[in-house]
Short mmCIF file of C-alpha atoms in Angstrom, two decimals:
data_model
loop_
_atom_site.label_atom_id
_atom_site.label_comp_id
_atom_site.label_asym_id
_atom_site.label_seq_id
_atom_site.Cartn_x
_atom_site.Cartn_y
_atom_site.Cartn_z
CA UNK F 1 -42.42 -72.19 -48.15
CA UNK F 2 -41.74 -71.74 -44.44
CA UNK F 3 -38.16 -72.22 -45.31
CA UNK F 4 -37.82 -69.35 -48.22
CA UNK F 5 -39.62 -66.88 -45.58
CA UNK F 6 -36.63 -67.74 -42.77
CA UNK F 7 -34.56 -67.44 -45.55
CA UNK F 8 -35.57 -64.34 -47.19
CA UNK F 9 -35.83 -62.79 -43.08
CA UNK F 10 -32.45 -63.66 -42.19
CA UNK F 11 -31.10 -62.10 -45.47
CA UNK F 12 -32.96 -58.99 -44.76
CA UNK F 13 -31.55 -59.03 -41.34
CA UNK F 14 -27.40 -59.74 -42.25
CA UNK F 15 -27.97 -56.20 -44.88
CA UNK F 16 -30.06 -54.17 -42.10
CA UNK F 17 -26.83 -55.03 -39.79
CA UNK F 18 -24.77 -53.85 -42.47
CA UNK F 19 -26.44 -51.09 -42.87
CA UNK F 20 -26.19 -49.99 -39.52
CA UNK F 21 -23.13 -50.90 -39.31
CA UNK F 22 -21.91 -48.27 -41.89
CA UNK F 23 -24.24 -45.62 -40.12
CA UNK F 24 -22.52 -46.09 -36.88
CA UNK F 25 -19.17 -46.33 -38.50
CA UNK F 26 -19.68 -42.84 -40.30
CA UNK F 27 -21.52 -40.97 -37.85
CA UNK F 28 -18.15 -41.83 -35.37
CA UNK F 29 -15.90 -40.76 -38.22
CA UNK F 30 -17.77 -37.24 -37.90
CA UNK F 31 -16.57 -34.45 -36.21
CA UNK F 32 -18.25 -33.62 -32.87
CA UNK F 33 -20.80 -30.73 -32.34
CA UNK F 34 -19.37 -28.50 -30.03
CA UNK F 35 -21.74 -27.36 -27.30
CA UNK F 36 -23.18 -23.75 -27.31
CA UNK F 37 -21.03 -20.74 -26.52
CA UNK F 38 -21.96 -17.54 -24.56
CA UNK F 39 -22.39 -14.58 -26.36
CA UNK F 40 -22.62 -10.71 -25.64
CA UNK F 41 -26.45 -9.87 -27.38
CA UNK F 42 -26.22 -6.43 -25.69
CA UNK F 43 -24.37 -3.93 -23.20
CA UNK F 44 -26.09 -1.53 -21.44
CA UNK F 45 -24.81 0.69 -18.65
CA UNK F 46 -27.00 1.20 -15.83
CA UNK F 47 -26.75 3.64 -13.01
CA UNK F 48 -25.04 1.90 -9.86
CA UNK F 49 -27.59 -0.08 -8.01
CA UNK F 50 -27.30 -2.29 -4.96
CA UNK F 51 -28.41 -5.96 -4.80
CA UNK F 52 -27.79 -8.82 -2.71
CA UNK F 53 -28.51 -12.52 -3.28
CA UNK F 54 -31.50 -13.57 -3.52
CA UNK F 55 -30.94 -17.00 -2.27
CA UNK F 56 -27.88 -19.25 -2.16
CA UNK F 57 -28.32 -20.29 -5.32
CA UNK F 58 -25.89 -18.96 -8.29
CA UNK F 59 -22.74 -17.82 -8.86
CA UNK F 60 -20.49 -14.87 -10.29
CA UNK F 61 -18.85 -15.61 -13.82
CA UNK F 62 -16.38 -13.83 -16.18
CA UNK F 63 -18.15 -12.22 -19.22
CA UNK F 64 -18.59 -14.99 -21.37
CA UNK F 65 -19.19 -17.38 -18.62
CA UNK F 66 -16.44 -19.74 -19.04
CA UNK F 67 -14.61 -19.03 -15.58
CA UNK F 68 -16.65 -19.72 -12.57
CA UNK F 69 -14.89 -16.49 -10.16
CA UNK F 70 -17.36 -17.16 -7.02
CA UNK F 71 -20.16 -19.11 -5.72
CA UNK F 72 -23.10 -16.80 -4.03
CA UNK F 73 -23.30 -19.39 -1.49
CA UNK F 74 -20.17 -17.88 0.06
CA UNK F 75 -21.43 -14.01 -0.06
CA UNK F 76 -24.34 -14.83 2.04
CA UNK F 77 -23.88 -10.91 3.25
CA UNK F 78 -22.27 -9.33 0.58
CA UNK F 79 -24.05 -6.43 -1.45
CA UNK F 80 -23.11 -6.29 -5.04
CA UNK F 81 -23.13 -2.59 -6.96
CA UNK F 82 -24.25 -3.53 -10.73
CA UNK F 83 -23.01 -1.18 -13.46
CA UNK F 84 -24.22 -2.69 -16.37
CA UNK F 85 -27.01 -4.96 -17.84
CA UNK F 86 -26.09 -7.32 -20.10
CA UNK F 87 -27.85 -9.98 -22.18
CA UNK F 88 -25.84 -13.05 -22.80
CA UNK F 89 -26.74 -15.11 -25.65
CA UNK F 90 -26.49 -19.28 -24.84
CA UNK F 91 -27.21 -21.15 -28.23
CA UNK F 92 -30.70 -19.93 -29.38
CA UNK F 93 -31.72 -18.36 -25.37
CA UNK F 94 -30.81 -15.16 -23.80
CA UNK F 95 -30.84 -14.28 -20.43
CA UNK F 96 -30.12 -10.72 -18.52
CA UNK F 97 -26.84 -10.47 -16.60
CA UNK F 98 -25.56 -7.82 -13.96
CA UNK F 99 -21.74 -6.83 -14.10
CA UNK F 100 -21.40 -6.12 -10.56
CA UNK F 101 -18.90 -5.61 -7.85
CA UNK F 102 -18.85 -6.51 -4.32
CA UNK F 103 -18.63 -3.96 -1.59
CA UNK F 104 -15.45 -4.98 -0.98
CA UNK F 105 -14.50 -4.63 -4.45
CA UNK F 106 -12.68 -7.78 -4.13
CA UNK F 107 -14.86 -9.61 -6.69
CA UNK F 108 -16.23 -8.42 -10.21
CA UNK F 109 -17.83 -10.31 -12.70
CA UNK F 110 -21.51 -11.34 -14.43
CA UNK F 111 -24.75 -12.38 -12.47
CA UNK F 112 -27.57 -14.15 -13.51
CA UNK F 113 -30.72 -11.12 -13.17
CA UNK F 114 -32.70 -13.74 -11.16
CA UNK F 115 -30.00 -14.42 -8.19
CA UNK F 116 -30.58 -10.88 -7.06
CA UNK F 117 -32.61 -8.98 -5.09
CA UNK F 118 -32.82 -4.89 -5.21
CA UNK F 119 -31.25 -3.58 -1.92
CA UNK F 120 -28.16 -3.48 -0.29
CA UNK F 121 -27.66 -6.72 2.23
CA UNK F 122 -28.83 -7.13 6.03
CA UNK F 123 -25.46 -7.77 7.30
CA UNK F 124 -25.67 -10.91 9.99
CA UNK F 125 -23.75 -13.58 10.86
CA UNK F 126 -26.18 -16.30 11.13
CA UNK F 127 -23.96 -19.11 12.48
CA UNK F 128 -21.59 -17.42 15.14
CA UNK F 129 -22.80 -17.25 18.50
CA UNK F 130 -20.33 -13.92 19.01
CA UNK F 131 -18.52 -12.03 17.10
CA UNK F 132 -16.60 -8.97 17.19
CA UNK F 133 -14.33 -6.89 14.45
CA UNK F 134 -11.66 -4.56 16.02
CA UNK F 135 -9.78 -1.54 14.43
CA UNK F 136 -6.20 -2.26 15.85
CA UNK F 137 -4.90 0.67 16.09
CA UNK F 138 -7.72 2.39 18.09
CA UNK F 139 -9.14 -0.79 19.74
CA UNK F 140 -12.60 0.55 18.41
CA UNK F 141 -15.37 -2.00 18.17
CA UNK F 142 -16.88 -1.99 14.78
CA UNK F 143 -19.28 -4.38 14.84
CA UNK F 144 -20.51 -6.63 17.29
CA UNK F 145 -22.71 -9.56 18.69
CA UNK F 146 -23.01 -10.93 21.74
CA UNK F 147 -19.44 -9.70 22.21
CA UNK F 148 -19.21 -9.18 26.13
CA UNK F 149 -20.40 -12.49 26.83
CA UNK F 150 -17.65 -14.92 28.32
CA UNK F 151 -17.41 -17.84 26.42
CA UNK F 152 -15.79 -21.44 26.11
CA UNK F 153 -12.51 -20.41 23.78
CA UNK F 154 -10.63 -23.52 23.17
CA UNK F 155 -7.25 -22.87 21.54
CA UNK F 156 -7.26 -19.12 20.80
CA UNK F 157 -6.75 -19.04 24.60
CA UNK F 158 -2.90 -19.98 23.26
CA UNK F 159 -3.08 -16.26 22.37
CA UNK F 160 -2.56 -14.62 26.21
CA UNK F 161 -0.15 -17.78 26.67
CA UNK F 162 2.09 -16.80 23.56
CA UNK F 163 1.94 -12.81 24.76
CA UNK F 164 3.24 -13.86 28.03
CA UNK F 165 6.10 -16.35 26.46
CA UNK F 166 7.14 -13.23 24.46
CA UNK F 167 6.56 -10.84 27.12
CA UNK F 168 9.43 -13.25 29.18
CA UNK F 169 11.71 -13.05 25.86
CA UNK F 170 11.89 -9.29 26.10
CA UNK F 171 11.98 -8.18 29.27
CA UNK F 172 14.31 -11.28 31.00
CA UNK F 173 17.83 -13.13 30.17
CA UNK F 174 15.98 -15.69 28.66
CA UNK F 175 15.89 -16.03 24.72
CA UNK F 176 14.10 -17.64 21.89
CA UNK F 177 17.46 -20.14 22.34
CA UNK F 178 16.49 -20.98 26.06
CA UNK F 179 15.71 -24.96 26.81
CA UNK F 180 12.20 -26.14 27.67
CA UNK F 181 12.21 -29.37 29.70
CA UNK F 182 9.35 -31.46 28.31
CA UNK F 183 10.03 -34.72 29.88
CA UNK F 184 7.63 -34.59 32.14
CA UNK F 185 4.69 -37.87 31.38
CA UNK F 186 1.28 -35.92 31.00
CA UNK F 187 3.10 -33.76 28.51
CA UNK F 188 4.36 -36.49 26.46
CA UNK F 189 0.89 -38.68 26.52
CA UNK F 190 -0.89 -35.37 25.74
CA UNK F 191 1.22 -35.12 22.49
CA UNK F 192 0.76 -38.41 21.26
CA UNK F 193 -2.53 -38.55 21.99
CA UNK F 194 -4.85 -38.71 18.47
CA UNK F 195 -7.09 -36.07 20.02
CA UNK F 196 -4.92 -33.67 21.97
CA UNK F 197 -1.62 -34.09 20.07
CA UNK F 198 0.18 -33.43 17.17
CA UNK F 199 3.10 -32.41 17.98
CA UNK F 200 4.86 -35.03 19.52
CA UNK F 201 7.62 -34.85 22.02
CA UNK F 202 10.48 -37.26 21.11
CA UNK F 203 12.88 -35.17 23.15
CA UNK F 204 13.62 -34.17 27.09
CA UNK F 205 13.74 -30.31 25.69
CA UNK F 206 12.87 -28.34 22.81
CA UNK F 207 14.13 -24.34 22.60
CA UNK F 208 11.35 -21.73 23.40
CA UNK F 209 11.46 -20.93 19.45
CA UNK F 210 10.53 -24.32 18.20
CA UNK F 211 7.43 -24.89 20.97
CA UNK F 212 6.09 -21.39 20.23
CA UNK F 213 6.14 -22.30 16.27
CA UNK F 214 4.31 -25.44 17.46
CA UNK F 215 1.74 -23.80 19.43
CA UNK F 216 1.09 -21.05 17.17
CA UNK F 217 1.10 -22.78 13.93
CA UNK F 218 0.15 -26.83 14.87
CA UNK F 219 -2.24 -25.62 17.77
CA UNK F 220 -0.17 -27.87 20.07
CA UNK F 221 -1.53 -28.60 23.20
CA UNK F 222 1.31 -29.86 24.84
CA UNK F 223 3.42 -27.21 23.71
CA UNK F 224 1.89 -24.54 24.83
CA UNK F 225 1.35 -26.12 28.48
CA UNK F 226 5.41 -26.63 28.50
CA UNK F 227 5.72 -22.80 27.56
CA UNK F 228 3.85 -21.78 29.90
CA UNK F 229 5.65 -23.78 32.90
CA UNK F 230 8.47 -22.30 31.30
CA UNK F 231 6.97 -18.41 31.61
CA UNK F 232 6.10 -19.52 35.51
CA UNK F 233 9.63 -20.93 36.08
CA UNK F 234 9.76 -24.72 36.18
CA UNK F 235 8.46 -27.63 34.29
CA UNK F 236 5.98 -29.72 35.95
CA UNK F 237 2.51 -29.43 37.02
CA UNK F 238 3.06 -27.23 39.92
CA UNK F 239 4.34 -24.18 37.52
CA UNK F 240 1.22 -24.87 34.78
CA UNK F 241 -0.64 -23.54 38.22
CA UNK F 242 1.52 -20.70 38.71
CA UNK F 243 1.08 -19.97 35.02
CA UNK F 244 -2.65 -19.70 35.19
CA UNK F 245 -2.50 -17.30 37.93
CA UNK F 246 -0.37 -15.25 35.60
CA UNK F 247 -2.98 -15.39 33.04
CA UNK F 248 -5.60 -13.97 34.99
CA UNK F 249 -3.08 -11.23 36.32
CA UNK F 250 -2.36 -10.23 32.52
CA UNK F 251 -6.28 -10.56 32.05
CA UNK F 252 -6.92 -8.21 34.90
CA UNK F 253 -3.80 -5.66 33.93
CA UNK F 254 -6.04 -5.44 30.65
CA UNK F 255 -9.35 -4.87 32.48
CA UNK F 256 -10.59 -7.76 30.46
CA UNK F 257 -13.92 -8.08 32.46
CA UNK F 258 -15.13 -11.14 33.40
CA UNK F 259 -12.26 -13.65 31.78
CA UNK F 260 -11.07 -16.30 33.46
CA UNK F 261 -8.79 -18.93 32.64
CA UNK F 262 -7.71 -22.25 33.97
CA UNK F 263 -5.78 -23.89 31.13
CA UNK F 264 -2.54 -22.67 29.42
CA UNK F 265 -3.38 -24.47 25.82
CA UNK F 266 -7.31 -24.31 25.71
CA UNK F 267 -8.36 -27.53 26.04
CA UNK F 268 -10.77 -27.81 29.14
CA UNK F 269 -10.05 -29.79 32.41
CA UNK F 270 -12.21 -32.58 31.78
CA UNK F 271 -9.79 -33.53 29.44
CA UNK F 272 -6.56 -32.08 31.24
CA UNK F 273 -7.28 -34.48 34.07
CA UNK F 274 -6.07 -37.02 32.25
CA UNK F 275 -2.54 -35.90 31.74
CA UNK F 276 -2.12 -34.29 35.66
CA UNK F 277 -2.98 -30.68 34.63
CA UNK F 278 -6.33 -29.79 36.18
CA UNK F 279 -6.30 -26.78 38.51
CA UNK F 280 -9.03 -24.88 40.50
CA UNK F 281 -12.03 -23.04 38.87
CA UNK F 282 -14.09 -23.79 36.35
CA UNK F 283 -13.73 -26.37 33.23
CA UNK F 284 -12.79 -24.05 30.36
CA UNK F 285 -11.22 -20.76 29.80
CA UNK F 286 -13.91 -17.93 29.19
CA UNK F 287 -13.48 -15.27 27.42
CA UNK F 288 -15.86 -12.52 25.10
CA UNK F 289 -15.38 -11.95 21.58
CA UNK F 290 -14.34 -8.72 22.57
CA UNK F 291 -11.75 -9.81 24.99
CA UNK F 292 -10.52 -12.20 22.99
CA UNK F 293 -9.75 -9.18 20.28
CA UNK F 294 -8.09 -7.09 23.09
CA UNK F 295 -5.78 -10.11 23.50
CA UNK F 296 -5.02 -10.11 20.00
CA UNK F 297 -4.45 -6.60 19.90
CA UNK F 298 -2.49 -6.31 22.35
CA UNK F 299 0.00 -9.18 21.13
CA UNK F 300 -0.37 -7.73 17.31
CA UNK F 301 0.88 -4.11 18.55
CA UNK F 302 3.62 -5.26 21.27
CA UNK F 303 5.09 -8.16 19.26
CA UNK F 304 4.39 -7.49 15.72
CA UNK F 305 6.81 -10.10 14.21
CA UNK F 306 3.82 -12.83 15.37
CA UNK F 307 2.23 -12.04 12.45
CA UNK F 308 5.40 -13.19 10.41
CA UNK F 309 5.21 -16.91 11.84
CA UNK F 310 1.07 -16.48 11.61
CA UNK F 311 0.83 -16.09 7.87
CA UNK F 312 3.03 -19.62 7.17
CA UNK F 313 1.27 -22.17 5.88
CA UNK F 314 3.07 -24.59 7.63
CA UNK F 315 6.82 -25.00 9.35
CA UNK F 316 8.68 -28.39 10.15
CA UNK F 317 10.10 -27.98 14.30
CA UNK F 318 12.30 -30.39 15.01
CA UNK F 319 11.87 -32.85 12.11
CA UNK F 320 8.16 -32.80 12.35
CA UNK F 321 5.43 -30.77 9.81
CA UNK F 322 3.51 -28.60 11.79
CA UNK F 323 0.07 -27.29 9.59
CA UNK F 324 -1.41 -23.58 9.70
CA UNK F 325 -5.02 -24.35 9.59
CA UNK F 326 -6.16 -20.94 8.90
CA UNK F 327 -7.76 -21.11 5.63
CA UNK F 328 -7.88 -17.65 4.82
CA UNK F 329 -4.14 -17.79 3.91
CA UNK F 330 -2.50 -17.35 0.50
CA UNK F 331 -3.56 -21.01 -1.53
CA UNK F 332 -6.56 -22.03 0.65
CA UNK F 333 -10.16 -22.41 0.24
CA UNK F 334 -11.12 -19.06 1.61
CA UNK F 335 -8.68 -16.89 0.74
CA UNK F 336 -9.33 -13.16 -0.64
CA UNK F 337 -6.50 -11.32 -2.15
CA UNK F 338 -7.53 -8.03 -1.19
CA UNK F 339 -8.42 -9.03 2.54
CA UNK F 340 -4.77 -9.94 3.07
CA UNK F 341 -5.15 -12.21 6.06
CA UNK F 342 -1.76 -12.85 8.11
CA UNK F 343 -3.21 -14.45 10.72
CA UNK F 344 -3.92 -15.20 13.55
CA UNK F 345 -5.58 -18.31 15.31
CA UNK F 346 -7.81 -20.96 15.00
CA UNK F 347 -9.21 -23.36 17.91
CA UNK F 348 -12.05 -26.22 18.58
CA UNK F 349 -13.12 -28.36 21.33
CA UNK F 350 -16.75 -30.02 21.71
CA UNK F 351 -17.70 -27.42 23.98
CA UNK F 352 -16.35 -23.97 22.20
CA UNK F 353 -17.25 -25.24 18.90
CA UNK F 354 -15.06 -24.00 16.01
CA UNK F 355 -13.13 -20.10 17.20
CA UNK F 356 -11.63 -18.38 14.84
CA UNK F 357 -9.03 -14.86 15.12
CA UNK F 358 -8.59 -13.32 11.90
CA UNK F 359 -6.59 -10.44 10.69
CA UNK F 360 -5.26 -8.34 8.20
CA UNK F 361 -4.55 -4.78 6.63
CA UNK F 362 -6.09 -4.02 3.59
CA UNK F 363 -4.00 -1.06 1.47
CA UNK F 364 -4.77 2.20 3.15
CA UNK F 365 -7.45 0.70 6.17
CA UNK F 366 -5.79 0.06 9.59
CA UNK F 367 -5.32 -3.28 10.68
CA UNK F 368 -8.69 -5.03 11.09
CA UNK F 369 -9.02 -7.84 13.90
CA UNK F 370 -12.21 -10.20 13.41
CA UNK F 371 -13.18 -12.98 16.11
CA UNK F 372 -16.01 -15.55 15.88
CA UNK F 373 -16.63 -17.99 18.68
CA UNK F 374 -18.67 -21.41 18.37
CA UNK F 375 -18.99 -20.61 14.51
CA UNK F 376 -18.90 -23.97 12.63
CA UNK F 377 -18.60 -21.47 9.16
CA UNK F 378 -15.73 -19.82 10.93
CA UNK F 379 -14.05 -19.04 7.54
CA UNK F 380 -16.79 -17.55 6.02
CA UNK F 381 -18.46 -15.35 8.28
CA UNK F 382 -15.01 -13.97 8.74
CA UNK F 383 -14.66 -13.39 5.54
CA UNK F 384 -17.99 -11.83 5.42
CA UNK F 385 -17.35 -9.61 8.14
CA UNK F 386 -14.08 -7.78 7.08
CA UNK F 387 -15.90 -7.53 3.51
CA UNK F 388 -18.94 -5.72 5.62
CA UNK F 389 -16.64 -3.63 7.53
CA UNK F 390 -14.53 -2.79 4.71
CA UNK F 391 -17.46 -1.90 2.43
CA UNK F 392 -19.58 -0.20 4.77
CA UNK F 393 -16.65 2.56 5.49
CA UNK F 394 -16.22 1.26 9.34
CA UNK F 395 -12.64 1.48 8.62
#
């Protein structure tokens, strides 16, 4: 009896498999659902209002919300004018967009209702410590904080140091062809060094062409100290001395307040010790945000064709790759079409924190010059500022 019952079970159990089997088999052999679409329910124009974000939270789409254009997250001061409401139908919900456009009117495209808040944005930069944004052309301060404050600078000190290389170029016998000696030890360890290097010297001279491509475009530390015994005439130690005094003359000829600067490349003396370059004064160049976008000005208008080598991604010197990391270039992370950034100069140390330079000339504005100091979102507060500046009529 027991038997029959195992029997009967296990005969039940063999046609359930089958018959799951075939379920399975068919329900593969079906073609897939496809997931709900966006649909336009209803347009509706609207007169132009202002918002801003209402948190970080969202993100701009194209109409039918199959092209992410911009995450709100990286507009944290951005006001957005929307023109129309429109309700976007998602499988059996709707939900009210905005079409809007940024200030800037860089970026246009559909925002969920709820990510906005009525009101144009309370510009800030919440992360910079100072900031400044120039109009080149009239050296007219725009907008500000904390911008006559001397500060720690790190490499956009390589800024006065690449003014005064050029400055020798044009007004000398020397050329972009001259030889820079770069034999000297400290200058060597400093470029192979996996902190303060890069840009390694292999050779007893490079020309003043292919250490100013270095030092502009790598950031190289080394580089820019050898230029700037070069500028002062010689090529050890003694002349990196000279050179700073000549730094602080330049500083002075530009009434640049209360800047000071002891190191040709940026990096502070603690660290310069090391390779036989410490001088008297204090441990790091200081300069304002607003100095530091005299500087830039000042370079930008006398020596234009910077801006050339500036907006390269990157440049191989001498059989080795030197890397633009200004990310507001053409193909990187931050870039804005309508900003048209060409430059100028990032920097870092411990003690400046990230530094940033930025500029560009959007079609029929002047040439805008933005500088952030100890700004560890030194991309996109930049970016936020010239979108303030440009949206807000300051230029």
């Amino acid at each position: 009896m027991s038997q029959s019952r195992f029997q009967l079970r296990g005969t039940m159990l063999v046609a359930l498999a089958l018959l799951l089997g075939f379920i399975g088999f068919a329900t593969a052999n079906q073609p897939s659902a496809q997931a709900a679409t966006y649909s336009v329910y209803k347009t509706t124009s609207m007169t132009k209002t202002a918002y801003h974000r209402a948190s970080s939270k969202g993100a701009v789409y194209n109409e039918l919300h199959t092209k992410k254009l911009a995450n709100l997250s990286s507009y944290p001061n951005t006001t957005w004018y929307a023109t129309k409401e429109v309700i976007l139908k998602h499988g059996s919900t709707k939900a009210v967009y905005y079409k809007v456009t940024n200030g800037a009117k860089t970026v246009t495209g559909y925002i969920w209702h709820s990510y906005l808040t009525k009101g144009k944005a309370p510009f800030t930069l919440s992360v910079a410590k100072a900031a400044v944004a120039m109009d080149e052309k009239t050296g007219k301060v725009l907008w500000s904080k904390n911008a006559n404050t001397p500060r720690a600078i790190a490499s956009v000190s390589k800024l006065m140091t690449l003014y005064l290389v050029e400055q020798k170029v044009a007004n000398t016998s020397a050329t972009w062809s001259s030889k820079v000696t770069t034999s000297y030890s400290g200058l060597k360890s400093m470029g192979a060094s996996s902190v303060y290097g890069g840009f390694k010297f292999t050779k007893s001279s490079y020309t003043v062409r292919q250490l100013y491509l270095a030092a502009l475009i790598d950031s190289s530390n080394n580089a820019a100290t050898a230029l700037g015994q070069w500028v002062a005439g010689g090529s050890t130690p003694t002349y990196n001395t000279k050179f700073i005094k000549l730094m602080n003359a330049q500083a002075k000829t530009w009434n640049l307040g209360k800047a000071t600067f002891v190191s040709a490349s940026g990096v502070e003396q603690s660290a310069l010790k090391t390779y036989g370059y410490s001088v008297s004064g204090g441990n790091a160049n200081e300069v304002s945000a607003k100095d530091v976008a005299l500087i830039a000005k000042h370079l930008i208008t006398d020596y234009p064709a910077v801006l050339t080598d500036a907006a390269k991604g990157s440049v191989t010197v001498s059989g080795q790759l030197c890397y633009n990391y200004n990310n507001l270039l053409p193909g990187r992370k931050y870039y804005e079409k309508a900003l048209n950034v060409d430059g100028l100069k990032t920097g870092y140390t411990d003690l400046a924190g990230y530094c940033f330079v930025g500029t560009g000339k959007k079609s029929g504005h002047d040439r805008l010059i933005t500088v952030v100091l100890h700004d560890a979102n030194e991309f996109t507060e930049t970016r936020s500022l010239m979108d303030h500046v440009y949206s807000a009529g300051l230029i």
